[in-house]
Amino acid sequence: YVLRRMLEEEFIDRATYESAVERDLGVVTRRKTRGTAPYFAEEIRKTLESRYGTESLLEDGLQVETTLDRTIQTAAEQAVRDGLVALDHRKGWRGAPRRYDGDDLTQASLPSWSDLDISAGEWFEGLVLEADARSATVRVGDQELELTRAGIEWTRRREPRTVLSRGDIAWFRLGPAEEEAEGEEESEAILHLEQEPELEAAALVLESSTGAVRAMVGGWDFSRSQFNRAVQAQRQVGSTFKPMVYGTALEMGFTPADTIFDAPVVFPGTDAAVLDYSPRNFYRRYYGILTLRRALEGSRNVSAVKLLDLVGAGRVIDFARRTGIESPLPPYPSLALGSADLNPLELASAYATIANGGIGLEPYMIERVTGPDGRQLEQHHPLGTRVVQPEIARVLTAMLEGVIDRGTGVAARHLEVDLAGKTGTTDGFTDAWFAGYTPSLTIVVWVGYDEQQPIGRNMTGSEAALPIWRGIVERGLADGWIPVGQRFASHPGVVEVPIEYYSGLLPGPGATEIITETFVAGTQPVLRFESPWQTIPHLPWYQQRPFYLPKQGERMPEDVEDWEVVREAWERDNRPPEPGETGEETAAADPQPGFGDPLGDDDRAASPAAGLRASSP
């Protein structure tokens, strides 16, 4: 048809037409490909349609140059895929998704086999011919493959016949029997049983200095759901919002070495509909005197809510707005714990602003659009605006580096590049986040169900989202688009000073746990560590109270009039995780040597309405 029209319109002559018609078209079997960024492409389509109209989009031959980096996109897609599969494996085998209705299995043909690819790593459907205690025979196209016990290890069952039966149709892949140790030869690929995860995820990679979206993953599979969770999902962000609180405090003159008192506190409600609220820490304990650095690294809920109260919710909202957050932010105490619903793109924009030294840029995906005649229709020019002072951004980055060095993001500490970030977990473990950045790229990952339900017990940000985030960074380091050894830039307006970790004081006699702290020049401490501070931070909170001088306006335990509110906050939810259970405190159980007990993540956030009461933070 195309050739005939070309002949009719005199684009080709009769001899060229007849020669082309006689040649073999060379049609090949289409294979499913990854790394094509369907969610990103759909966002581009919607944007162009809204700007130029449907007819122009389909018929005018527009040429579009986007911000997508295919190498980074492929890494993000693979990290999301691997992360969701790993989480799904932990939930166990749910059974074969469907069965073949016919009798003669040897003559069966599955629709997916018309586009079959059984190369290593690819998923494909298989039809089970038989299964016994030692193995199962699986038909894939015209081949019969053997599934052994090694291929079902993740199901925690030993016999294939307890997992599959004749006529079952399930997903499989070819891969190594197990992860080879470094230096070992790669083992022969075997057949592995797989199942499609029910969980969803989103991932974004932004170039911090321009706002260019280099990668976007909106879910497990575009063919399963076209809903783009990277830009359309409005979900509670948990403790990934806490940097907004700490950034505001830095602007108000606080320093990372300043202290706050982590202890029972009650925020009175305004009327019968807005009841008293008492935040609670993840491990059902209070920590007493904490530097702001320690409070952020350990993601202490009580400290974050008290800090928001001290600096004012209005100022925190203003800070968040300036960095790029546009969604409604209710001025409740629980806002400090991420009770507001945001989408991943605006959260990434906010973190990119801090990563970019306080210069905010709007995220974008289209570089330029030209018509078929080469005439330029639009060209994007990144325009940054100074919204946070660079000294404040640098100090906040240094605090977020500590989250990875010693806190809830410690699982990424081994990577050979400077990293800053924050975990986030919502009430009931329904949403898991990790938001952070390298010196050049901002990366945000969300994991959860579309219908809000628990991901799993103690499925915190460090357990569910951080492995995906880490996988993206690891691939970037391996492929070179994240330079190994890249460091955050210093700033002449800040100074680095050694301080004692627990007290925030300058080193003195008996101080053994020393870190290098970052301060806006002129705000570094002047008092020195004294020997009593070797004991004070490790006492129960109520024994630390005599050694603490409250900030002006700081709510203290002696101000609590109704202790029943505190009791309800402690008793409302399930028991805390036991030692050894999956959780962010377990994930951070290997802090830097000499830095005391493990740091946990208290970053579960209540819903806005529940947060007004004493709901679990």
Coordinates of C-alpha atoms in Angstrom, one line a residue:
Y1 CA 0.0 0.0 0.0
V2 CA 2.8 2.4 1.0
L3 CA 4.8 1.6 -2.2
R4 CA 1.7 2.1 -4.4
R5 CA 0.9 5.5 -2.8
M6 CA 4.6 6.5 -3.3
L7 CA 4.3 5.5 -7.0
E8 CA 1.0 7.4 -7.4
E9 CA 2.4 10.5 -5.8
E10 CA 5.6 10.2 -8.0
F11 CA 8.0 9.8 -5.2
I12 CA 9.3 6.7 -7.0
D13 CA 9.2 5.5 -10.6
R14 CA 7.7 2.2 -11.9
A15 CA 11.0 0.3 -12.0
T16 CA 11.7 1.1 -8.4
Y17 CA 8.2 0.1 -7.4
E18 CA 8.3 -3.3 -9.1
S19 CA 11.8 -4.0 -7.7
A20 CA 10.7 -3.2 -4.2
V21 CA 7.5 -5.3 -4.5
E22 CA 9.5 -8.4 -5.6
R23 CA 11.9 -8.2 -2.7
D24 CA 11.4 -10.2 0.6
L25 CA 10.2 -7.8 3.3
G26 CA 12.5 -9.6 5.8
V27 CA 9.9 -9.7 8.6
V28 CA 11.3 -10.9 11.9
T29 CA 9.5 -12.1 15.0
R30 CA 8.9 -9.2 17.4
R31 CA 10.4 -9.6 20.8
K32 CA 9.3 -7.8 23.9
T33 CA 11.8 -5.2 24.9
R34 CA 12.5 -3.4 28.2
G35 CA 14.0 0.0 28.6
T36 CA 11.6 1.6 26.2
A37 CA 10.2 3.8 29.0
P38 CA 6.4 3.4 28.3
Y39 CA 5.4 5.6 31.2
F40 CA 7.8 8.3 30.2
A41 CA 6.6 8.1 26.6
E42 CA 2.9 8.4 27.6
E43 CA 3.7 11.5 29.6
I44 CA 5.3 13.0 26.5
R45 CA 2.3 12.0 24.4
K46 CA -0.1 13.6 26.8
T47 CA 2.0 16.8 27.0
L48 CA 2.3 17.2 23.3
E49 CA -1.4 16.5 22.8
S50 CA -2.4 19.2 25.3
R51 CA -0.1 21.7 23.6
Y52 CA -0.5 21.0 19.9
G53 CA -3.8 19.0 19.7
T54 CA -4.5 15.5 18.6
E55 CA -4.5 16.1 14.9
S56 CA -1.2 17.9 14.9
L57 CA 0.3 15.2 17.2
L58 CA -0.8 12.4 14.8
E59 CA -0.4 14.0 11.4
D60 CA 2.1 16.8 11.5
G61 CA 5.3 14.8 11.9
L62 CA 6.5 16.6 15.0
Q63 CA 10.1 15.9 16.0
V64 CA 10.6 15.7 19.8
E65 CA 13.9 15.6 21.7
T66 CA 13.3 14.4 25.3
T67 CA 15.5 14.4 28.4
L68 CA 15.4 10.6 28.7
D69 CA 18.7 8.8 29.1
R70 CA 18.1 5.2 28.0
T71 CA 21.0 3.8 30.0
I72 CA 19.7 5.4 33.2
Q73 CA 16.2 4.4 32.3
T74 CA 17.2 0.7 31.8
A75 CA 19.0 0.7 35.1
A76 CA 15.9 2.2 36.9
E77 CA 13.6 -0.3 35.3
Q78 CA 15.8 -3.3 36.2
A79 CA 16.2 -2.1 39.8
V80 CA 12.4 -1.7 40.2
R81 CA 11.9 -5.1 38.6
D82 CA 14.5 -6.8 40.8
G83 CA 13.3 -5.1 43.9
L84 CA 9.6 -6.0 43.5
V85 CA 10.5 -9.6 42.7
A86 CA 12.6 -9.8 45.8
L87 CA 9.8 -8.4 47.9
D88 CA 7.3 -10.7 46.3
H89 CA 9.5 -13.8 46.9
R90 CA 9.5 -12.9 50.6
K91 CA 5.7 -13.1 50.6
G92 CA 5.8 -16.7 49.3
W93 CA 4.3 -18.6 46.5
R94 CA 0.6 -17.8 45.8
G95 CA 0.0 -20.7 43.3
A96 CA -0.1 -21.0 39.6
P97 CA -2.0 -18.0 38.1
R98 CA -4.0 -20.1 35.6
R99 CA -4.5 -23.6 34.2
Y100 CA -4.8 -25.0 30.7
D101 CA -8.3 -26.3 30.0
G102 CA -7.4 -28.8 27.2
D103 CA -6.5 -32.5 27.5
D104 CA -3.5 -32.8 25.2
L105 CA -0.8 -30.7 26.7
T106 CA 1.7 -31.6 24.1
Q107 CA -0.4 -29.8 21.4
A108 CA -1.2 -26.8 23.5
S109 CA -0.1 -23.3 22.3
L110 CA -0.1 -20.3 24.6
P111 CA -0.6 -16.9 23.0
S112 CA 2.6 -15.5 24.5
W113 CA 4.7 -18.2 22.7
S114 CA 4.2 -16.3 19.4
D115 CA 6.6 -13.7 20.9
L116 CA 8.9 -16.1 22.8
D117 CA 12.2 -15.1 24.2
I118 CA 13.9 -17.6 26.6
S119 CA 17.3 -15.8 26.7
A120 CA 18.8 -15.5 30.2
G121 CA 16.8 -13.1 32.4
E122 CA 13.7 -12.9 30.3
W123 CA 10.4 -14.1 31.7
F124 CA 8.2 -16.5 29.7
E125 CA 5.1 -18.6 30.3
G126 CA 5.5 -22.3 30.6
L127 CA 3.0 -25.2 30.7
V128 CA 3.6 -27.9 33.3
L129 CA 3.5 -31.4 31.8
E130 CA 4.3 -33.3 35.1
A131 CA 5.7 -32.7 38.5
D132 CA 7.1 -35.0 41.2
A133 CA 9.2 -34.8 44.3
R134 CA 12.5 -34.1 42.5
S135 CA 11.5 -32.0 39.4
A136 CA 8.9 -30.8 37.1
T137 CA 8.8 -30.9 33.3
V138 CA 7.7 -27.6 31.7
R139 CA 6.8 -27.1 28.1
V140 CA 7.9 -23.7 26.6
G141 CA 7.1 -23.4 22.9
D142 CA 8.5 -26.5 21.2
Q143 CA 11.0 -27.2 24.1
E144 CA 10.7 -29.1 27.3
L145 CA 12.7 -27.8 30.3
E146 CA 13.3 -29.3 33.7
L147 CA 12.5 -27.4 36.9
T148 CA 14.5 -28.7 39.8
R149 CA 14.5 -28.0 43.5
A150 CA 17.1 -25.3 43.0
G151 CA 14.6 -23.4 40.8
I152 CA 11.9 -23.2 43.6
E153 CA 14.1 -22.3 46.6
W154 CA 12.4 -19.0 47.1
T155 CA 9.1 -20.7 47.7
R156 CA 10.6 -22.3 50.8
R157 CA 9.3 -25.7 49.6
R158 CA 11.5 -28.6 48.7
E159 CA 9.4 -30.6 46.3
P160 CA 8.2 -29.2 42.9
R161 CA 5.0 -31.2 43.1
T162 CA 3.9 -29.2 46.2
V163 CA 4.2 -26.0 44.1
L164 CA 3.0 -27.0 40.6
S165 CA 0.8 -29.7 39.1
R166 CA 0.0 -30.9 35.6
G167 CA -1.7 -28.3 33.5
D168 CA -0.5 -25.3 35.5
I169 CA 0.6 -22.2 33.5
A170 CA 3.2 -20.1 35.3
W171 CA 6.1 -17.7 34.7
F172 CA 9.6 -18.9 34.4
R173 CA 13.1 -17.6 33.6
L174 CA 16.6 -19.0 32.9
G175 CA 19.3 -17.8 35.3
P176 CA 22.2 -19.0 37.5
A177 CA 21.4 -21.5 40.2
E178 CA 22.5 -19.0 42.8
E179 CA 24.6 -15.8 43.1
E180 CA 28.2 -16.7 42.4
A181 CA 30.8 -15.4 44.8
E182 CA 33.2 -12.9 43.4
G183 CA 35.8 -14.6 41.3
E184 CA 33.9 -17.8 40.8
E185 CA 33.0 -18.9 37.3
E186 CA 29.4 -18.4 36.2
S187 CA 27.3 -21.5 36.7
E188 CA 25.1 -23.0 34.1
A189 CA 21.7 -21.4 33.8
I190 CA 18.8 -23.3 35.2
L191 CA 15.0 -22.9 35.1
H192 CA 13.5 -20.7 37.8
L193 CA 9.9 -20.4 38.8
E194 CA 8.6 -16.8 39.0
Q195 CA 5.4 -15.0 39.8
E196 CA 4.2 -11.5 38.9
P197 CA 4.4 -9.2 41.9
E198 CA 1.2 -7.7 43.3
L199 CA 3.1 -4.7 44.7
E200 CA 3.8 -1.6 42.6
A201 CA 6.7 0.8 42.6
A202 CA 7.7 4.1 41.1
A203 CA 11.2 5.5 40.5
L204 CA 12.5 8.8 39.2
V205 CA 16.0 10.0 38.4
L206 CA 16.4 13.8 38.0
E207 CA 19.5 15.8 37.0
S208 CA 19.7 18.1 39.9
S209 CA 21.4 21.0 38.2
T210 CA 18.8 21.2 35.4
G211 CA 15.6 19.5 36.5
A212 CA 15.8 17.1 33.5
V213 CA 14.0 13.8 34.1
R214 CA 16.6 11.2 33.0
A215 CA 14.5 8.2 34.0
M216 CA 10.9 7.5 35.0
V217 CA 9.3 4.2 36.0
G218 CA 5.6 4.4 36.8
G219 CA 4.9 0.8 37.8
W220 CA 5.7 -2.9 37.4
D221 CA 4.3 -3.2 33.8
F222 CA 2.7 -0.6 31.6
S223 CA 0.6 -3.3 29.9
R224 CA -0.8 -4.2 33.4
S225 CA -1.6 -0.7 34.4
Q226 CA -1.1 2.6 32.6
F227 CA -1.5 4.6 35.8
N228 CA 1.8 6.4 36.2
R229 CA 2.6 6.3 39.9
A230 CA 5.7 8.5 39.4
V231 CA 3.5 11.6 38.6
Q232 CA -0.1 10.6 39.4
A233 CA 0.0 8.8 42.7
Q234 CA -0.7 11.0 45.8
R235 CA 0.7 9.1 48.8
Q236 CA 1.8 9.9 52.3
V237 CA 5.6 10.4 52.2
G238 CA 6.4 9.5 55.8
S239 CA 9.8 10.7 57.1
T240 CA 11.0 11.7 53.7
F241 CA 9.3 15.0 54.6
K242 CA 11.4 15.5 57.7
P243 CA 14.2 17.3 55.9
M244 CA 11.7 20.1 55.3
V245 CA 11.4 20.5 59.0
Y246 CA 15.1 20.4 59.7
G247 CA 15.9 22.7 56.8
T248 CA 13.4 25.2 58.3
A249 CA 15.1 24.9 61.6
L250 CA 18.5 25.6 60.1
E251 CA 17.1 28.8 58.5
M252 CA 15.8 29.8 61.9
G253 CA 19.3 29.6 63.4
F254 CA 19.5 26.0 64.7
T255 CA 22.6 23.9 64.0
P256 CA 23.1 20.2 63.6
A257 CA 24.7 20.2 67.1
D258 CA 21.8 21.9 68.8
T259 CA 19.7 19.6 71.1
I260 CA 16.1 18.8 71.6
F261 CA 14.5 16.7 74.3
D262 CA 12.9 13.5 73.1
A263 CA 10.3 12.7 75.7
P264 CA 6.5 12.4 76.2
V265 CA 4.6 15.4 74.9
V266 CA 1.0 16.3 74.2
F267 CA -0.3 18.8 71.7
P268 CA -3.7 20.0 72.8
G269 CA -6.5 19.9 70.2
T270 CA -8.5 23.0 69.3
D271 CA -12.0 21.5 69.8
A272 CA -13.9 18.3 70.3
A273 CA -13.3 17.3 66.6
V274 CA -9.6 18.0 66.9
L275 CA -8.4 15.9 69.8
D276 CA -5.1 15.9 71.7
Y277 CA -2.1 14.4 69.9
S278 CA 0.9 12.6 71.4
P279 CA 3.5 11.4 68.9
R280 CA 5.3 8.2 69.6
N281 CA 8.7 6.7 68.5
F282 CA 8.9 3.5 66.5
Y283 CA 10.5 1.5 69.3
R284 CA 8.1 2.7 72.0
R285 CA 10.8 4.5 73.8
Y286 CA 12.1 8.1 74.3
Y287 CA 15.7 9.1 73.9
G288 CA 16.1 12.2 76.0
I289 CA 18.7 14.7 74.9
L290 CA 19.3 14.4 71.1
T291 CA 21.3 16.6 68.8
L292 CA 19.3 17.5 65.7
R293 CA 21.8 15.3 63.7
R294 CA 21.1 12.3 65.9
A295 CA 17.3 12.9 65.7
L296 CA 17.3 13.1 61.9
E297 CA 19.7 10.2 61.4
G298 CA 17.6 8.0 63.7
S299 CA 14.4 9.5 62.3
R300 CA 12.9 10.2 65.8
N301 CA 9.3 11.1 65.5
V302 CA 8.8 12.9 68.8
S303 CA 11.8 15.2 68.0
A304 CA 10.6 16.0 64.5
V305 CA 7.1 17.0 65.8
K306 CA 8.6 19.1 68.6
L307 CA 10.9 20.8 66.2
L308 CA 8.0 21.7 63.8
D309 CA 6.2 23.1 66.8
L310 CA 9.2 25.2 67.8
V311 CA 9.8 26.7 64.3
G312 CA 6.2 26.9 63.3
A313 CA 4.2 24.8 60.8
G314 CA 3.7 27.8 58.6
R315 CA 7.5 28.3 58.1
V316 CA 7.9 24.6 57.4
I317 CA 5.2 24.8 54.7
D318 CA 6.8 27.8 53.2
F319 CA 10.2 26.0 53.0
A320 CA 8.5 23.0 51.3
R321 CA 6.7 25.3 48.9
R322 CA 10.0 27.0 47.9
T323 CA 11.7 23.7 47.3
G324 CA 9.0 22.5 44.9
I325 CA 6.2 20.8 46.8
E326 CA 2.8 22.0 45.5
S327 CA 0.3 19.6 47.1
P328 CA -1.8 20.7 50.1
L329 CA 0.1 20.7 53.4
P330 CA -2.2 20.8 56.4
P331 CA -0.5 22.6 59.3
Y332 CA -1.0 19.8 61.8
P333 CA 1.8 18.4 64.1
S334 CA 1.8 15.2 62.2
L335 CA 2.9 17.1 59.1
A336 CA 6.4 16.7 60.5
L337 CA 6.0 12.9 60.0
G338 CA 4.9 13.1 56.4
S339 CA 1.1 12.8 56.8
A340 CA 0.5 14.9 53.7
D341 CA -0.1 13.3 50.3
L342 CA 2.5 14.1 47.7
N343 CA 3.5 12.6 44.4
P344 CA 7.0 11.3 43.8
L345 CA 7.9 13.9 41.2
E346 CA 7.3 16.9 43.5
L347 CA 9.2 15.1 46.3
A348 CA 12.1 14.5 43.8
S349 CA 11.9 18.2 42.9
A350 CA 12.2 19.3 46.5
Y351 CA 15.2 17.0 47.1
A352 CA 16.8 18.2 43.9
T353 CA 16.6 21.8 45.1
I354 CA 18.6 20.9 48.2
A355 CA 21.1 18.8 46.1
N356 CA 21.5 21.8 43.8
G357 CA 22.6 24.1 46.5
G358 CA 19.2 25.7 47.1
I359 CA 18.5 26.6 43.5
G360 CA 15.1 25.3 42.5
L361 CA 14.3 24.2 38.9
E362 CA 11.0 22.8 37.6
P363 CA 11.4 19.2 36.4
Y364 CA 10.9 18.8 32.7
M365 CA 10.9 16.1 30.0
I366 CA 11.0 17.8 26.6
E367 CA 14.1 19.6 25.4
R368 CA 12.8 20.8 22.1
V369 CA 10.1 20.3 19.5
T370 CA 10.5 21.0 15.8
G371 CA 8.1 20.7 12.9
P372 CA 8.6 18.5 9.8
D373 CA 10.1 21.5 8.1
G374 CA 12.8 21.8 10.8
R375 CA 11.2 25.0 12.3
Q376 CA 11.7 25.0 16.0
L377 CA 8.3 25.1 17.9
E378 CA 9.7 25.1 21.4
Q379 CA 13.0 24.9 23.3
H380 CA 13.4 24.4 27.0
H381 CA 15.8 26.7 28.9
P382 CA 16.3 25.7 32.5
L383 CA 15.7 28.7 34.7
G384 CA 16.8 28.3 38.3
T385 CA 15.7 30.4 41.2
R386 CA 17.5 30.8 44.5
V387 CA 15.0 29.6 47.1
V388 CA 17.3 28.3 49.9
Q389 CA 20.6 29.9 50.9
P390 CA 23.5 27.7 49.7
E391 CA 25.0 27.5 53.2
I392 CA 21.7 26.0 54.6
A393 CA 21.5 23.6 51.7
R394 CA 25.0 22.4 52.3
V395 CA 24.5 21.9 56.0
L396 CA 21.2 20.0 55.4
T397 CA 23.0 17.8 52.8
A398 CA 25.7 17.0 55.4
M399 CA 23.0 16.0 57.9
L400 CA 21.4 13.7 55.2
E401 CA 24.8 12.2 54.5
G402 CA 24.7 11.1 58.2
V403 CA 21.4 9.2 57.5
I404 CA 23.4 7.0 55.2
D405 CA 26.6 6.9 57.2
R406 CA 25.1 6.0 60.6
G407 CA 21.3 6.1 60.3
T408 CA 18.4 4.4 58.6
G409 CA 20.0 4.5 55.2
V410 CA 23.1 2.6 56.3
A411 CA 22.6 -0.2 53.8
A412 CA 23.9 2.2 51.1
R413 CA 26.9 3.2 53.1
H414 CA 29.4 1.0 51.2
L415 CA 28.8 2.7 47.8
E416 CA 31.9 4.7 46.5
V417 CA 30.2 8.0 46.0
D418 CA 28.9 10.8 48.3
L419 CA 25.2 10.1 49.1
A420 CA 22.5 11.9 51.0
G421 CA 19.0 10.7 51.6
K422 CA 16.1 9.8 53.8
T423 CA 13.8 6.8 54.4
G424 CA 10.1 7.1 54.7
T425 CA 7.4 4.7 56.0
T426 CA 3.7 5.4 56.6
D427 CA 1.4 4.2 59.3
G428 CA 0.6 0.5 58.9
F429 CA 3.5 0.0 56.5
T430 CA 1.4 1.0 53.5
D431 CA 4.0 3.1 51.7
A432 CA 7.8 2.8 51.7
W433 CA 10.1 5.5 50.3
F434 CA 13.7 6.4 49.8
A435 CA 14.6 9.9 48.5
G436 CA 18.2 11.0 48.1
Y437 CA 20.9 12.2 45.8
T438 CA 24.4 11.9 44.6
P439 CA 26.4 15.1 43.7
S440 CA 24.7 15.1 40.3
L441 CA 21.5 13.1 40.4
T442 CA 18.4 13.0 42.6
I443 CA 16.7 9.6 42.9
V444 CA 13.3 8.9 44.5
V445 CA 11.7 5.4 44.9
W446 CA 8.2 4.5 46.2
V447 CA 6.9 1.0 46.9
G448 CA 3.3 0.1 47.9
Y449 CA -0.1 -1.3 46.7
D450 CA -2.4 0.8 44.6
E451 CA -5.1 0.1 47.2
Q452 CA -3.7 1.1 50.5
Q453 CA -2.8 -2.0 52.4
P454 CA 0.2 -3.1 54.4
I455 CA 3.2 -4.1 52.3
G456 CA 4.2 -6.5 55.0
R457 CA 5.1 -6.4 58.7
N458 CA 7.9 -3.9 59.3
M459 CA 8.3 -3.2 55.6
T460 CA 9.9 0.2 56.2
G461 CA 11.6 2.5 53.7
S462 CA 15.0 0.9 54.4
E463 CA 13.6 -2.6 53.8
A464 CA 11.3 -2.1 50.8
A465 CA 12.5 1.1 48.9
L466 CA 16.1 1.5 49.7
P467 CA 17.2 -1.7 48.0
I468 CA 15.7 -0.4 44.7
W469 CA 17.3 3.0 45.2
R470 CA 20.7 1.4 46.0
G471 CA 20.3 -0.8 42.9
I472 CA 20.0 2.3 40.7
V473 CA 23.1 3.9 42.2
E474 CA 25.1 0.6 42.0
R475 CA 24.3 0.3 38.3
G476 CA 25.2 4.0 37.8
L477 CA 28.6 3.4 39.4
A478 CA 29.2 0.3 37.3
D479 CA 28.2 1.9 34.0
G480 CA 29.9 5.2 34.6
W481 CA 27.0 7.7 34.6
I482 CA 27.6 8.1 38.3
P483 CA 31.3 8.9 38.7
V484 CA 33.1 6.7 41.3
G485 CA 34.4 8.9 44.1
Q486 CA 32.2 11.9 43.2
R487 CA 32.0 14.3 46.2
F488 CA 29.6 17.0 47.3
A489 CA 31.0 20.4 46.7
S490 CA 32.1 22.5 49.7
H491 CA 30.9 26.0 50.2
P492 CA 32.9 29.0 51.5
G493 CA 30.1 29.9 53.9
V494 CA 30.3 26.7 55.9
V495 CA 33.0 25.3 58.2
E496 CA 33.7 21.7 59.3
V497 CA 34.5 21.3 63.0
P498 CA 35.1 18.1 65.0
I499 CA 32.5 17.6 67.7
E500 CA 31.5 14.9 70.2
Y501 CA 28.7 12.9 68.5
Y502 CA 26.2 12.6 71.4
S503 CA 26.5 16.0 73.0
G504 CA 27.2 18.2 70.0
L505 CA 30.0 19.9 72.1
L506 CA 33.6 20.5 71.1
P507 CA 35.9 17.6 72.0
G508 CA 37.2 17.7 75.5
P509 CA 38.7 15.3 78.1
G510 CA 37.1 11.9 77.8
A511 CA 35.4 12.5 74.4
T512 CA 36.0 9.4 72.3
E513 CA 33.2 9.4 69.7
I514 CA 34.2 12.3 67.4
I515 CA 32.7 13.2 64.1
T516 CA 33.3 16.1 61.7
E517 CA 30.2 18.4 61.8
T518 CA 29.2 21.0 59.2
F519 CA 28.1 24.5 60.3
V520 CA 27.2 27.8 58.8
A521 CA 30.3 29.8 59.5
G522 CA 30.0 31.5 62.9
T523 CA 27.4 29.1 64.4
Q524 CA 29.8 26.3 65.5
P525 CA 29.7 25.5 69.3
V526 CA 32.0 27.1 71.8
L527 CA 31.4 24.9 74.8
R528 CA 33.6 21.8 75.3
F529 CA 32.7 18.2 76.3
E530 CA 33.1 17.3 80.0
S531 CA 33.3 13.9 81.6
P532 CA 29.6 13.7 82.8
W533 CA 28.5 13.6 79.2
Q534 CA 30.1 10.2 78.9
T535 CA 27.1 8.9 80.9
I536 CA 24.2 11.4 80.4
P537 CA 23.1 10.5 76.9
H538 CA 22.8 6.8 77.8
L539 CA 20.5 7.4 80.8
P540 CA 16.7 6.9 80.6
W541 CA 15.0 10.1 79.4
Y542 CA 13.6 11.0 82.8
Q543 CA 17.1 10.9 84.3
Q544 CA 18.5 13.1 81.5
R545 CA 15.9 15.8 82.2
P546 CA 17.8 17.6 85.0
F547 CA 20.7 18.1 82.5
Y548 CA 18.6 19.7 79.8
L549 CA 17.8 23.4 79.4
P550 CA 14.6 23.7 77.3
K551 CA 14.3 26.0 74.3
Q552 CA 12.0 28.9 74.6
G553 CA 8.5 27.5 73.9
E554 CA 9.6 23.9 73.9
R555 CA 6.9 21.5 75.2
M556 CA 8.2 19.3 78.0
P557 CA 7.0 16.2 79.9
E558 CA 6.2 18.4 83.0
D559 CA 3.7 20.3 80.8
V560 CA 1.6 17.1 80.2
E561 CA -1.7 17.4 82.0
D562 CA -3.4 14.3 80.7
W563 CA -1.1 11.3 80.7
E564 CA -3.9 9.1 79.4
V565 CA -3.3 10.6 76.0
V566 CA 0.3 9.4 76.1
R567 CA -0.8 6.0 77.3
E568 CA -3.3 5.7 74.4
A569 CA -0.6 6.6 71.9
W570 CA 1.6 3.8 73.2
E571 CA -1.2 1.2 73.3
R572 CA -3.1 1.9 70.1
D573 CA -0.9 0.0 67.6
N574 CA 0.6 -3.5 67.5
R575 CA 3.6 -4.5 69.6
P576 CA 7.0 -3.1 68.5
P577 CA 9.3 -5.3 66.4
E578 CA 11.3 -7.8 68.4
P579 CA 15.1 -8.0 68.1
G580 CA 15.9 -9.7 64.8
E581 CA 12.6 -8.9 63.1
T582 CA 12.7 -7.1 59.8
G583 CA 12.6 -3.4 60.4
E584 CA 14.7 -0.3 59.9
E585 CA 16.3 -0.5 63.3
T586 CA 17.5 -4.0 62.3
A587 CA 18.6 -2.6 58.9
A588 CA 20.8 0.0 60.8
A589 CA 22.1 -2.5 63.4
D590 CA 25.6 -2.1 62.1
P591 CA 26.4 1.5 62.8
Q592 CA 29.9 2.9 62.5
P593 CA 32.1 1.3 65.3
G594 CA 31.9 3.2 68.5
F595 CA 28.6 5.0 67.9
G596 CA 26.4 3.4 70.5
D597 CA 23.3 1.4 70.1
P598 CA 21.6 0.8 66.7
L599 CA 19.7 3.7 65.2
G600 CA 16.1 2.9 64.2
D601 CA 13.7 4.5 61.8
D602 CA 10.7 6.1 63.5
D603 CA 9.3 7.3 60.2
R604 CA 5.8 6.0 60.1
A605 CA 3.3 8.8 59.5
A606 CA -0.4 9.0 60.5
S607 CA -3.1 10.1 58.1
P608 CA -3.9 13.9 58.5
A609 CA -7.1 13.2 60.3
A610 CA -5.8 10.5 62.6
G611 CA -2.6 12.6 63.1
L612 CA -4.7 15.2 65.0
R613 CA -5.4 12.5 67.6
A614 CA -2.8 10.3 69.1
S615 CA -2.4 8.0 66.1
S616 CA 0.8 6.1 65.5
P617 CA 3.3 8.6 64.0

